[in-house]
Structures are given as C-alpha cells and as structure tokens.
C-alpha cells in the first residue's frame, strides 16, 4: 500500500472547515480514501449500507476485476489454476502461504493435511442430536463450531503455530464433517478417511462408499470435484469472508469464526444460491416455460430472481461460471448424461437472459452458482448439500483471510456505527399513561 500524491478534500457548502484525507494506492485495482479521521474531525460518519463503496481492509490474497470478469488468487488467474494448474491442495497452499508449492513443499503439505482428516471420535455423538432431515448447513454450523471443544491446544490466536495448526485442521476436517452430515442424513454409517487417496478422492469415498462393497473412484469425477473446490476457494471480501474477519477481530477462536462464515454463506443471496438455482431450474421444468419465468423475474412485485445470476462485483461474466459450465459438460459426458434436460434448460435460459435488455442493462451475468448445482447433482451430491460443498471449498479462503487479518498490525475489533433515526430521549410513562 503506497501513499498517493493526490489527496482527497472534503468541503462543506455551509462553510464548515474542509478536511483533507490521504489516498492510498494498492498494487492493482481502485485506490482508497483513508477516512479514519473523518468522525474525529467532523463529528460525522460515512453512510454505506451493504459496503458498496467501502474497503474494510487491505489484503494480498484475492483480486477481482468485476468489469473485466477477472479473478486472481495471489496473482494467478483462476482459469490457469483450475484448468492446467495443480489440484485443490496446491491452491490451498497458495492461498495460505502466498506462493505455489514446489514438489517437496506440496508433498509435505499433502501429508500434513492427510494426517488431520480424522475428527475426534466423540464428534459422532453431536450428529445424534440432529434430526436426520436437518439441513446440512445447520449441522455444519454446529459441528465446526464444536471442533473448538476438542482442540484447546491450538486456540491461542496470537501464537503463529496455533494459527497454522488450526488452519490445517479446518481444511483437513471439513470434507470429513460434510461427508458425515450426508451419511447421517441417509442413515448410512460414517466412513473414515483413507490416507492413500487424494483430498477430493477421499471426500468422494467418504460420501459414497459403504462397508458392503468396494468403492471405485472415478478420476474424471474426482478431477471435476477438485476443480469445483478450486473455483470456490476464495473471493475477496464477500459476505461470509467479512463475517469471518469480523468474528475474528474480537479474538474469537478460528473454529468459531469459520462456523460464523458457514452460517452467513447459507443465505440464498450468497452461497445458498446454488441450491436455489437448481430448484429454480426444476421449477421452470422445460424450455417452453422460460418466457413466462423471465416475465415473472422482470415483475418487481413477484419477488422472483434469476438465481445464479448477478453479482455485486462482477458486471461481466463471472470467470468461474464459464469454467463451471465446461466442468458440467465434461461430467455429463463422462456419465453419458450429455442430454441432461436441466443442463440444456440452463444453457437456453442463459442464452435468452443474455439477449434480454432487462439483464443486459443491469449487467446481470451467470455467477459461480448457476451451473454448480447441475454438475454437483450429476456427481451424486444431494441438492441440500451443495452449499456444504461451497463451505468445504471456501474454508481455505476464510482461514487464509482470518490469518492475514490476525497478523495485520492495523487490525482492530470491527465496530461500525450508524445513522440513528429512532426516538430521541424520552421518559418512561407509568402504565396508566401508556
Ligand atoms: C455468491 O460476493 C461474492 O463474491 C459472493 C460469491 C463468492 O464467491 O463469495 O461470488 C458467491 O454469493 C454469488 C451470488 C449468488 N447469489 C445469487 O445468484 C442470488 C441472485 N442474485 C442476486 O440476489 C444479486 O444479484 C446479488 C445479491 C448477487 C447481488 O446483488 P446487488 O449487488 O445488491 O445488486 P442489486 O440487488 O442491487 O441488483 C441490481 C439490479 C436490481 O434491479 P433494479 O433495482 O436496478 O431495477 O439488478 C436486479 C435487482 O433487482 N437483480 C436481479 C438479480 N440480481 C440483481 N434481478 C433478477 N435476478 C437476479 N438474480
């Protein structure tokens, strides 16, 4: 972060003294105006619901150019990492450490993560408290937060080693917990992780194998899942990442912070959109019904949104959506489902929307969630678990951002203010005067 030669000057039409504020430049992307002295100098706050124009921190992890439709993890384009880059654990190493691992660093990282995939045997008893039909995200919020009750040896957030160990434990155990939530929901026994399988193959094994027969891993499907995890790994200061940072700013332990992130991701405007997008496609049912559905979306009173479309930052195509569509195509081909009606419906809906002035004028394009439900369904993942897979992938982004925040000398507890529009001071009347 460097000081710009240009300053920002705030002047007032009532002749109040103007205020000069420094401008900082990042390495790429928009500059920022440092308003930290604003309240002390003017007695006023800025007003920015939804943080449309607010940079809450400085970060070197992920950069998004919404106009170009560009997404970089530590400077590397997502399309290179997801297509001809390495696997998800390489991306995890990159997000956590800032550089891609060499062969020895990767081998060590994979070995460390692999040996943390089991959860404490007592964890299974938490599951018994849930209804079998509980939404997996409710189970994950509970069980990930409960990890803190087992790992007292890595909760000192000011100890770098504790931060490292907690990050590894969370990345390693999320697949196990997501698979346990699935097995519990279908009444099948939990499957222990296997150290001889890759991260994504191990997850598929814990999800779909049973004690009754040998589970054969399909490497094409494993590669597809690995790419889905890479595409979802991090995304700058989105709602759930900001939740993790805000929770972490109070000194809360990393397991509690990630549980807070999972809770926020669950929302249909955020990570819950992949589940909602698939339900939307199933509700539309056929290409013939698209015009009627589009008309509903345009009718503001309907409250109907085109789920999987639109984005706060991307005002161009979400680069992840293109890669997700390609992955969808590969998986459906591998499974002989290339004529999958929902995939054809999704592509036709995308074509029609991208030719429609309503969507074009609002710069609404498919986002990462538009195709992810179709490919996850083809992989055998139940709709209710789609957002759980998103949380599994995003855990590395959350914990990388949390680590960056904890070690940032500028970080303070997050405590926004407000514009108060309620009642001025008044006295409590006696009951007979109310
Ligand atoms: C994710 O932040 C991230 O980075 C998130 C994420 C990540 O990786 O962490 O990328 C993951 O959350 C992707 C987004 C998934 N959500 C959805 O697909 C849900 C549907 N999308 C919308 O809810 C919406 O697009 C948001 C929430 C994603 C963005 O909302 P904004 O930026 O607040 O934009 P807006 O609601 O102000 O929309 C601007 C206009 C409005 O119309 P007007 O008032 O100008 O007439 O576009 C319309 C909106 O009504 N609009 C849509 C729409 N999205 C916006 N209209 C129909 N369908 C939509 N999907």
Coordinates of N, CA and C and ligand atoms in Angstrom, one line a residue, residues 52 64 232 234-235 237-240 265 268-271 273 297 300 304-315 318 320 358-359 362 364 367-369 390 394, ligand 1:
X52 N -21.1 -0.9 -0.3 CA -20.9 -0.8 -1.8 C -19.6 -0.1 -2.2
X64 N -10.3 -9.2 -7.6 CA -11.4 -9.4 -8.6 C -11.5 -8.1 -9.4
X232 N -14.2 -22.3 -5.9 CA -15.0 -21.7 -4.8 C -14.1 -21.3 -3.6
X234 N -11.8 -19.0 -2.7 CA -11.8 -17.6 -2.1 C -12.4 -16.6 -3.0
X235 N -12.8 -15.5 -2.5 CA -13.4 -14.5 -3.4 C -13.4 -13.1 -2.7
X237 N -13.6 -9.9 -0.3 CA -14.3 -9.6 1.0 C -15.8 -9.8 0.8
X238 N -16.2 -11.0 0.4 CA -17.6 -11.3 0.2 C -18.3 -11.4 1.6
X239 N -19.6 -11.6 1.7 CA -20.3 -11.5 2.9 C -19.8 -12.5 4.0
X240 N -19.6 -13.7 3.6 CA -19.1 -14.7 4.6 C -17.7 -14.5 5.0
X265 N -22.8 -17.9 4.8 CA -22.8 -18.5 3.4 C -24.1 -19.2 3.1
X268 N -29.5 -17.5 0.8 CA -29.8 -17.7 -0.7 C -29.2 -16.6 -1.5
X269 N -28.9 -15.5 -1.0 CA -28.3 -14.4 -1.8 C -26.8 -14.6 -1.9
X270 N -26.3 -15.6 -1.2 CA -24.8 -15.9 -1.2 C -24.6 -17.3 -1.6
X271 N -24.1 -18.1 -0.7 CA -23.7 -19.5 -1.1 C -24.9 -20.4 -1.3
X273 N -27.2 -19.9 -3.1 CA -27.8 -19.7 -4.5 C -27.7 -20.9 -5.3
X297 N -39.6 -12.6 -13.4 CA -38.4 -12.0 -12.8 C -38.5 -10.5 -13.0
X300 N -41.2 -6.7 -10.6 CA -40.7 -6.5 -9.3 C -41.6 -7.0 -8.1
X304 N -39.4 -12.6 -7.6 CA -38.7 -13.8 -8.2 C -37.4 -13.3 -8.8
X305 N -36.3 -13.9 -8.4 CA -35.0 -13.6 -9.0 C -34.5 -14.7 -9.8
X306 N -33.6 -14.4 -10.8 CA -33.0 -15.4 -11.6 C -31.7 -15.9 -10.8
X307 N -31.9 -17.0 -10.0 CA -30.9 -17.4 -9.1 C -29.7 -17.9 -9.9
X308 N -28.5 -17.6 -9.4 CA -27.3 -17.9 -10.1 C -26.9 -16.9 -11.1
X309 N -27.7 -15.8 -11.1 CA -27.4 -14.6 -12.0 C -27.1 -13.4 -11.1
X310 N -26.3 -12.5 -11.6 CA -26.0 -11.2 -10.9 C -24.9 -11.4 -9.9
X311 N -24.3 -10.2 -9.6 CA -23.1 -10.3 -8.7 C -22.8 -8.8 -8.3
X312 N -22.5 -8.6 -7.0 CA -22.1 -7.3 -6.5 C -20.9 -6.8 -7.2
X313 N -20.0 -7.6 -7.5 CA -18.7 -7.1 -8.1 C -18.7 -7.4 -9.6
X314 N -19.0 -8.6 -10.1 CA -18.9 -8.9 -11.5 C -20.0 -8.2 -12.3
X315 N -19.6 -7.3 -13.1 CA -20.5 -6.6 -14.0 C -20.2 -7.1 -15.4
X318 N -18.9 -13.9 -14.8 CA -18.1 -14.5 -13.7 C -17.2 -15.6 -14.3
X320 N -15.7 -17.9 -13.1 CA -15.9 -19.2 -12.6 C -17.1 -19.9 -13.2
X358 N -33.4 -6.4 -20.1 CA -33.5 -6.3 -18.7 C -32.2 -6.7 -18.0
X359 N -31.7 -7.8 -18.4 CA -30.5 -8.4 -17.8 C -29.2 -7.7 -18.3
X362 N -28.8 -4.3 -16.7 CA -28.3 -4.4 -15.3 C -27.0 -5.2 -15.2
X364 N -26.3 -8.2 -15.6 CA -26.6 -9.5 -14.9 C -26.1 -10.7 -15.7
X367 N -23.4 -16.3 -12.4 CA -22.3 -16.4 -11.5 C -21.9 -17.8 -11.2
X368 N -21.0 -18.0 -10.2 CA -20.5 -19.3 -10.0 C -21.6 -20.3 -9.6
X369 N -22.7 -19.8 -9.1 CA -23.7 -20.7 -8.6 C -24.7 -21.3 -9.7
X390 N -19.7 -25.9 -1.0 CA -19.2 -24.5 -1.1 C -18.4 -24.1 0.1
X394 N -14.6 -23.1 0.6 CA -14.3 -21.7 1.0 C -13.6 -21.7 2.3
Ligands
LIG1 C1 -22.1 -15.6 -4.4 O1 -19.7 -11.5 -3.0 C2 -19.3 -12.6 -3.5 O2 -18.2 -12.6 -4.0 C3 -20.2 -13.8 -3.5 C4 -19.7 -15.0 -4.2 C5 -18.5 -15.6 -3.6 O3 -17.8 -16.4 -4.3 O4 -18.3 -15.4 -2.3 O5 -19.4 -14.7 -5.6 C6 -20.8 -16.1 -4.2 O6 -22.8 -15.3 -3.5 C7 -22.6 -15.4 -5.8 C8 -24.0 -14.7 -5.9 C9 -25.0 -15.8 -5.7 N1 -26.4 -15.2 -5.5 C10 -27.3 -15.3 -6.4 O7 -27.2 -15.8 -7.5 C11 -28.7 -14.8 -6.0 C12 -29.3 -14.0 -7.1 N2 -28.5 -12.7 -7.3 C13 -29.0 -11.6 -6.6 O8 -29.5 -11.8 -5.3 C14 -28.0 -10.4 -6.7 O9 -27.5 -10.4 -8.0 C15 -26.8 -10.4 -5.7 C16 -27.2 -10.5 -4.3 C17 -25.8 -11.4 -6.1 C18 -26.1 -9.0 -6.0 O10 -27.0 -8.0 -5.5 P1 -26.6 -6.5 -5.5 O11 -25.2 -6.3 -5.9 O12 -27.0 -5.9 -4.3 O13 -27.4 -6.0 -6.8 P2 -28.8 -5.5 -6.7 O14 -29.7 -6.4 -5.9 O15 -28.8 -4.0 -6.3 O16 -29.3 -5.6 -8.2 C19 -29.2 -4.5 -9.1 C20 -30.4 -4.7 -10.0 C21 -31.7 -4.6 -9.2 O17 -32.7 -4.2 -10.2 P3 -33.1 -2.6 -10.1 O18 -33.5 -2.3 -8.7 O19 -31.9 -1.8 -10.6 O20 -34.3 -2.5 -11.1 O21 -30.4 -6.0 -10.7 C22 -31.5 -6.7 -10.2 C23 -32.0 -6.1 -8.9 O22 -33.4 -6.3 -8.8 N3 -31.0 -8.1 -10.0 C24 -31.7 -9.2 -10.3 C25 -30.9 -10.2 -10.0 N4 -29.8 -9.7 -9.4 C26 -29.9 -8.4 -9.4 N5 -32.9 -9.3 -11.0 C27 -33.2 -10.6 -11.2 N6 -32.5 -11.7 -10.9 C28 -31.3 -11.5 -10.3 N7 -30.5 -12.6 -9.9

